[in-house]
Amino acid sequence: MEVLEKLRARARIFPQHIVLFEGEEDRTLEAARLIEKEKLAHLTLLGDVNKINSCLQRLGIRLESSQLLDPSSSPDLSKYASLLYERRKAKGMNEEQALKAARQPRNYAALMVSAGDADGSVGGALNTTADTVRAALWGIGVAPGVSLVSSFFLMLSPKKSLGTDGATLFADCAVVPQPTPSQLADIAIATAANAHALLEVEPRVALLSFSTRGSAEHAMIDAVREALAFVKQRAPHLAVDGEIQLDAALIAGIGSRKAPGSAVAGHANVLIFPDLNAGNIGYKLAERFGGCEAIGPVLQGLAKPANDLSRGCKAEDIAQVVLITSVQAQSQKRERPAA
C-alpha cells in the first residue's frame, strides 16, 4: 500500500540497526531475509548461533549482512549486566540477578538499545507482551516526562476516504487495560506524535465513546470528557475532539451533523479507545470484518524504540514492525540530535 511504500523509502535512506531477539525462530529468520532483500534495516539476531545457523540451513535461507550473536558468550554481557544493575538496584536487583537477566535475549536486546549499540528492538513471536514490555521497561525505561508505556496499531484500510489515505492509528489496543482520564490523555498525545512521525500529516485525534457531545450521559463518558480537558491543557495546539462516536469521527457527512464545527469530526486519523476492551476488540473487528491490515502493536512512551509482536504473526508482519521501529528511531534522532 502507498503508506507502506513511503515508509519503506524513508527506511532505506537512513537504515537503522534493529535487534531481533528471537533469532532461533523460523518466522523471525524469514523476516530477516525479507528485510535484507528490501534493505530496510541493519539487523542483529540474538540466540544460540549454532541453532540459528541450523534453522537457516533447514529453511534454505542465506543471510548476507545480519549479525548473529549469542548474549551468553558476548564480550558486552558484563557491560550490559552492569547497566541493568544500575537501573534496577533501587528495586532490589543484585549484581548476580542482573547478570542472569542480561543473558536473556529480550533483556539483552533492550540493553543494547539503551547503551546506544542498536537503534531499536523487536520481538514477541514467542514471548508474551508482558515479558516483552517488562524487558523494555527494565532495559530502556520510559521517555522523560512520560507517565506510562502504551501502544498503537497502524491500521491500513482499503477505503482511502478513511483517516489519511486509508491510514489510521488505533490506541491503546494492547497494553493499558483501564486508563485513567489522565493516562488516556497521555495515550492520545503520544499516539498523535506517532501519527505525525509515521504519516507526516497533522494528527486529528478522536476520543471515542458511545456518545457524541452530550448525546448520552454516563460515568464512562465523563471520563472521556475529563481526558479531553487534560489533552487540551497539555497539548493546546493539537486537533482533538471528544467524546465522539466512531461514525462521527470518520465519516464527514455524519460528523458534520453530530459535531458541527469540529476540526476532527469526519476527518480523524487517530482513534483513541476508552479502554483495552474496546481497543482490542475494535482493531480486530476492523481487521477481520473491514479488511484492514493491522501493523503492530507498536509501543510508545519508551525512551528509545522497542516493539512487540503478536504470537500469531507472520514473517511479513515482523518485517513491517521492524520497518515501523526503524522510522520511529529515525524520528527520535531528528527530534533529539546527538550532542
Coordinates of C-alpha atoms in Angstrom, one line a residue:
M1 CA 0.0 0.0 0.0
E2 CA 1.1 3.6 -0.6
V3 CA 1.7 4.4 3.1
L4 CA 3.9 1.4 3.5
E5 CA 5.9 2.2 0.3
K6 CA 6.5 5.7 1.7
L7 CA 7.7 4.2 5.0
R8 CA 10.0 1.8 3.2
A9 CA 11.5 4.6 1.1
R10 CA 12.3 6.5 4.3
A11 CA 13.8 3.5 6.0
R12 CA 16.1 2.8 3.0
I13 CA 17.5 6.4 3.1
F14 CA 18.9 6.0 6.6
P15 CA 18.8 2.4 7.7
Q16 CA 18.7 1.8 11.4
H17 CA 20.3 -1.0 13.5
I18 CA 17.4 -3.2 14.8
V19 CA 17.8 -6.2 17.1
L20 CA 15.6 -9.2 16.7
F21 CA 15.8 -11.1 20.0
E22 CA 14.1 -14.3 18.8
G23 CA 16.7 -15.3 16.3
E24 CA 16.1 -19.1 16.6
E25 CA 12.5 -18.7 15.5
D26 CA 11.6 -19.6 11.9
R27 CA 9.3 -16.6 11.2
T28 CA 12.0 -14.2 12.5
L29 CA 14.5 -15.7 10.1
E30 CA 12.1 -15.4 7.2
A31 CA 11.5 -11.8 8.2
A32 CA 15.3 -11.2 8.3
R33 CA 15.5 -12.4 4.7
L34 CA 12.8 -10.0 3.6
I35 CA 14.4 -7.1 5.5
E36 CA 17.8 -7.8 3.9
K37 CA 16.2 -8.1 0.5
E38 CA 14.4 -4.7 0.8
K39 CA 17.4 -3.1 2.6
L40 CA 15.1 -1.8 5.4
A41 CA 17.5 -2.1 8.3
H42 CA 20.7 -3.4 9.6
L43 CA 20.0 -6.5 11.8
T44 CA 21.4 -8.3 14.7
L45 CA 19.7 -11.7 15.6
L46 CA 20.1 -13.0 19.1
G47 CA 20.2 -16.6 20.2
D48 CA 22.4 -19.7 20.1
V49 CA 24.4 -19.1 16.9
N50 CA 24.7 -22.8 16.1
K51 CA 20.9 -23.2 16.5
I52 CA 20.3 -20.1 14.3
N53 CA 22.6 -21.5 11.6
S54 CA 20.9 -24.9 11.7
C55 CA 17.5 -23.2 11.3
L56 CA 18.8 -21.1 8.4
Q57 CA 20.1 -24.3 6.7
R58 CA 16.8 -26.1 7.3
L59 CA 14.8 -23.2 5.9
G60 CA 17.2 -22.7 2.9
I61 CA 17.8 -19.1 3.9
R62 CA 21.1 -17.3 3.5
L63 CA 21.6 -14.0 5.3
E64 CA 24.2 -11.8 3.8
S65 CA 24.6 -8.9 6.3
S66 CA 22.8 -9.8 9.5
Q67 CA 24.9 -10.3 12.6
L68 CA 24.3 -13.4 14.7
L69 CA 25.0 -13.0 18.4
D70 CA 24.7 -15.2 21.5
P71 CA 24.2 -13.0 24.6
S72 CA 25.6 -15.6 26.9
S73 CA 29.0 -15.5 25.2
S74 CA 29.0 -11.8 24.2
P75 CA 32.0 -9.7 25.3
D76 CA 29.5 -7.0 26.1
L77 CA 27.5 -9.1 28.6
S78 CA 29.2 -7.8 31.7
K79 CA 28.8 -4.2 30.5
Y80 CA 25.0 -4.7 29.9
A81 CA 24.6 -6.5 33.2
S82 CA 26.2 -3.6 35.0
L83 CA 23.9 -1.2 33.1
L84 CA 20.9 -3.3 34.2
Y85 CA 22.1 -3.5 37.8
E86 CA 22.4 0.3 37.9
R87 CA 18.9 0.7 36.5
R88 CA 17.3 -1.8 38.8
K89 CA 19.3 -1.9 42.1
A90 CA 16.8 0.6 43.7
K91 CA 14.1 -2.0 43.0
G92 CA 16.1 -4.7 44.8
M93 CA 18.0 -6.4 42.0
N94 CA 21.5 -7.5 42.9
E95 CA 24.5 -8.0 40.5
E96 CA 24.0 -11.8 40.2
Q97 CA 20.4 -11.3 39.2
A98 CA 21.3 -8.6 36.8
L99 CA 23.9 -10.9 35.1
K100 CA 21.3 -13.7 34.8
A101 CA 18.7 -11.4 33.4
A102 CA 21.1 -9.8 30.9
R103 CA 21.7 -13.2 29.4
Q104 CA 18.1 -13.4 28.3
P105 CA 17.8 -12.3 24.7
R106 CA 14.8 -10.0 25.3
N107 CA 16.7 -8.1 28.1
Y108 CA 20.0 -8.1 26.2
A109 CA 18.3 -6.5 23.2
A110 CA 16.8 -3.8 25.3
L111 CA 20.1 -3.1 26.9
M112 CA 21.8 -2.9 23.5
V113 CA 19.3 -0.2 22.6
S114 CA 19.7 1.6 25.9
A115 CA 23.5 1.6 25.5
G116 CA 23.3 3.1 22.0
D117 CA 24.7 -0.1 20.4
A118 CA 21.4 -0.5 18.5
D119 CA 18.6 1.8 17.5
G120 CA 15.6 -0.4 18.3
S121 CA 14.5 -3.9 19.2
V122 CA 11.7 -6.2 18.1
G123 CA 10.3 -9.5 19.4
G124 CA 7.3 -11.2 20.8
A125 CA 6.6 -14.0 18.3
L126 CA 7.4 -16.4 21.2
N127 CA 7.5 -14.1 24.2
T128 CA 4.3 -12.7 25.8
T129 CA 3.5 -9.0 25.6
A130 CA 4.0 -8.7 29.4
D131 CA 7.5 -10.2 29.1
T132 CA 8.4 -8.0 26.1
V133 CA 7.2 -4.8 27.7
R134 CA 8.9 -5.7 31.0
A135 CA 12.2 -6.1 29.3
A136 CA 11.8 -2.8 27.5
L137 CA 11.0 -1.0 30.8
W138 CA 13.9 -2.6 32.6
G139 CA 16.5 -2.0 29.9
I140 CA 15.3 1.2 28.3
G141 CA 12.7 2.9 30.5
V142 CA 10.1 5.5 29.8
A143 CA 10.9 8.7 28.0
P144 CA 11.4 11.9 30.1
G145 CA 8.1 13.4 31.1
V146 CA 6.1 10.4 30.1
S147 CA 3.9 8.6 32.7
L148 CA 3.3 5.3 31.0
V149 CA 4.0 3.0 28.1
S150 CA 1.1 2.3 25.8
S151 CA 0.7 1.0 22.3
F152 CA -1.0 1.7 18.9
F153 CA -1.7 -0.2 15.7
L154 CA -1.2 1.3 12.3
M155 CA -4.4 0.3 10.5
L156 CA -4.4 0.4 6.7
S157 CA -7.9 0.4 5.2
P158 CA -8.8 -0.3 1.5
K159 CA -11.1 2.6 1.8
K160 CA -8.9 5.6 1.1
S161 CA -11.6 8.0 2.3
L162 CA -10.9 6.9 5.9
G163 CA -8.1 8.5 8.0
T164 CA -5.2 9.7 5.9
D165 CA -5.5 7.9 2.6
G166 CA -6.8 4.9 4.5
A167 CA -4.2 5.0 7.3
T168 CA -5.4 5.5 10.9
L169 CA -3.7 4.9 14.3
F170 CA -5.7 3.0 16.9
A171 CA -4.8 3.2 20.6
D172 CA -4.5 1.6 23.1
C173 CA -5.1 -1.9 21.9
A174 CA -2.6 -4.0 23.7
V175 CA -1.0 -2.6 26.9
V176 CA -3.1 -0.4 29.3
P177 CA -6.3 -2.2 30.4
Q178 CA -8.3 0.6 32.1
P179 CA -6.6 4.0 31.7
T180 CA -7.5 6.9 34.0
P181 CA -8.5 10.1 32.2
S182 CA -5.0 11.4 32.7
Q183 CA -3.5 8.3 31.3
L184 CA -6.0 8.4 28.3
A185 CA -4.8 11.9 27.6
D186 CA -1.2 10.7 27.6
I187 CA -2.1 7.9 25.2
A188 CA -3.8 10.4 22.9
I189 CA -0.8 12.8 22.9
A190 CA 1.7 10.0 22.3
T191 CA -0.3 8.5 19.5
A192 CA -0.7 11.9 17.8
A193 CA 3.1 12.3 17.9
N194 CA 3.5 8.9 16.2
A195 CA 0.9 9.8 13.6
H196 CA 2.9 12.8 12.8
A197 CA 6.1 10.8 12.6
L198 CA 4.8 8.0 10.5
L199 CA 2.2 9.6 8.3
E200 CA 3.9 13.1 8.1
V201 CA 0.5 14.8 8.4
E202 CA -1.3 16.8 11.1
P203 CA -2.8 14.4 13.6
R204 CA -6.6 14.7 14.1
V205 CA -7.4 12.9 17.3
A206 CA -10.9 11.5 18.2
L207 CA -11.5 10.4 21.8
L208 CA -14.1 7.7 21.2
S209 CA -17.2 6.9 23.2
F210 CA -20.8 5.7 22.7
S211 CA -21.9 9.4 22.9
T212 CA -21.1 12.5 20.8
R213 CA -21.1 15.8 22.5
G214 CA -23.6 15.0 25.2
S215 CA -25.9 12.8 23.3
A216 CA -25.8 10.5 26.4
E217 CA -24.8 10.7 30.0
H218 CA -22.8 8.2 31.9
A219 CA -19.7 8.0 34.2
M220 CA -17.8 6.4 31.3
I221 CA -18.5 9.4 29.1
D222 CA -17.4 11.7 31.9
A223 CA -14.0 10.0 32.0
V224 CA -13.6 10.7 28.2
R225 CA -14.6 14.3 28.7
E226 CA -12.0 14.7 31.5
A227 CA -9.4 13.1 29.3
L228 CA -10.2 15.7 26.6
A229 CA -9.6 18.5 29.1
F230 CA -6.2 17.1 30.0
V231 CA -5.2 16.9 26.3
K232 CA -6.2 20.5 25.7
Q233 CA -4.2 21.5 28.8
R234 CA -1.1 19.5 27.9
A235 CA -1.2 19.9 24.1
P236 CA -3.2 23.0 23.3
H237 CA -2.3 23.1 19.6
L238 CA -3.4 19.5 19.0
A239 CA -6.6 19.0 16.9
V240 CA -8.7 16.8 19.2
D241 CA -12.3 16.2 19.9
G242 CA -14.4 14.0 22.2
E243 CA -16.4 12.5 23.4
I244 CA -17.3 11.4 19.8
Q245 CA -18.7 8.2 18.3
L246 CA -16.8 6.3 15.7
D247 CA -19.0 7.1 12.7
A248 CA -18.9 10.8 13.5
A249 CA -15.1 10.7 13.8
L250 CA -14.6 9.0 10.4
I251 CA -17.5 10.0 8.1
A252 CA -17.7 13.6 7.1
G253 CA -21.4 13.7 6.5
I254 CA -22.2 12.2 9.9
G255 CA -19.5 14.2 11.6
S256 CA -20.9 17.5 10.3
R257 CA -24.4 16.6 11.7
K258 CA -23.3 15.2 15.1
A259 CA -20.4 17.6 15.8
P260 CA -20.8 20.7 13.7
G261 CA -17.8 22.9 13.6
S262 CA -15.4 20.2 14.8
A263 CA -11.9 20.2 13.2
V264 CA -11.8 16.4 13.8
A265 CA -15.2 15.0 13.1
G266 CA -15.3 13.2 9.8
H267 CA -11.5 13.6 9.4
A268 CA -9.9 11.7 12.3
N269 CA -6.7 9.8 11.7
V270 CA -6.1 8.9 15.3
L271 CA -8.7 6.9 17.2
I272 CA -8.3 6.7 21.0
F273 CA -10.4 4.0 22.6
P274 CA -11.7 4.4 26.2
D275 CA -10.2 1.1 27.4
L276 CA -8.4 -2.0 26.3
N277 CA -11.6 -4.0 25.8
A278 CA -12.8 -1.5 23.2
G279 CA -9.4 -1.0 21.6
N280 CA -8.5 -4.7 21.3
I281 CA -11.9 -5.7 20.0
G282 CA -12.1 -2.6 17.7
Y283 CA -8.8 -3.3 15.9
K284 CA -9.7 -7.0 15.4
L285 CA -13.2 -6.1 14.0
A286 CA -11.6 -3.6 11.6
E287 CA -9.1 -6.3 10.5
R288 CA -11.4 -9.2 10.2
F289 CA -14.7 -7.6 9.1
G290 CA -13.4 -4.4 7.5
G291 CA -10.5 -5.8 5.6
C292 CA -7.9 -3.6 7.2
E293 CA -4.3 -4.5 7.6
A294 CA -3.1 -4.2 11.2
I295 CA 0.5 -3.4 11.9
G296 CA 1.6 -3.6 15.5
P297 CA 1.2 -3.4 18.4
V298 CA 3.8 -0.6 18.3
L299 CA 4.9 0.5 21.8
Q300 CA 5.1 4.2 22.6
G301 CA 6.3 6.2 25.6
L302 CA 9.7 4.4 25.8
A303 CA 13.0 6.4 25.8
K304 CA 14.0 4.5 22.7
P305 CA 12.1 2.2 20.3
A306 CA 11.3 -1.4 21.3
N307 CA 8.4 -3.2 19.9
D308 CA 6.2 -6.2 20.5
L309 CA 4.8 -8.8 18.1
S310 CA 1.6 -10.9 18.1
R311 CA 2.4 -14.5 18.8
G312 CA 0.2 -15.3 15.7
C313 CA 2.3 -13.1 13.5
K314 CA 3.7 -14.0 10.0
A315 CA 7.2 -13.2 8.7
E316 CA 5.7 -10.3 6.8
D317 CA 4.2 -8.9 10.0
I318 CA 7.6 -9.0 11.7
A319 CA 9.2 -7.2 8.7
Q320 CA 6.6 -4.5 8.9
V321 CA 7.1 -3.9 12.7
V322 CA 10.9 -3.7 12.0
L323 CA 10.0 -1.0 9.4
I324 CA 7.9 1.0 11.9
T325 CA 10.7 0.6 14.5
S326 CA 13.2 2.0 12.1
V327 CA 11.1 5.0 11.2
Q328 CA 10.5 5.6 15.0
A329 CA 14.2 5.6 15.5
Q330 CA 14.8 8.0 12.7
S331 CA 12.2 10.3 14.1
Q332 CA 13.7 10.3 17.5
K333 CA 17.1 11.1 16.2
R334 CA 15.6 14.1 14.3
E335 CA 13.9 15.3 17.5
R336 CA 16.9 14.7 19.7
P337 CA 20.1 15.1 17.7
A338 CA 23.3 13.7 19.2
A339 CA 25.4 16.2 21.1

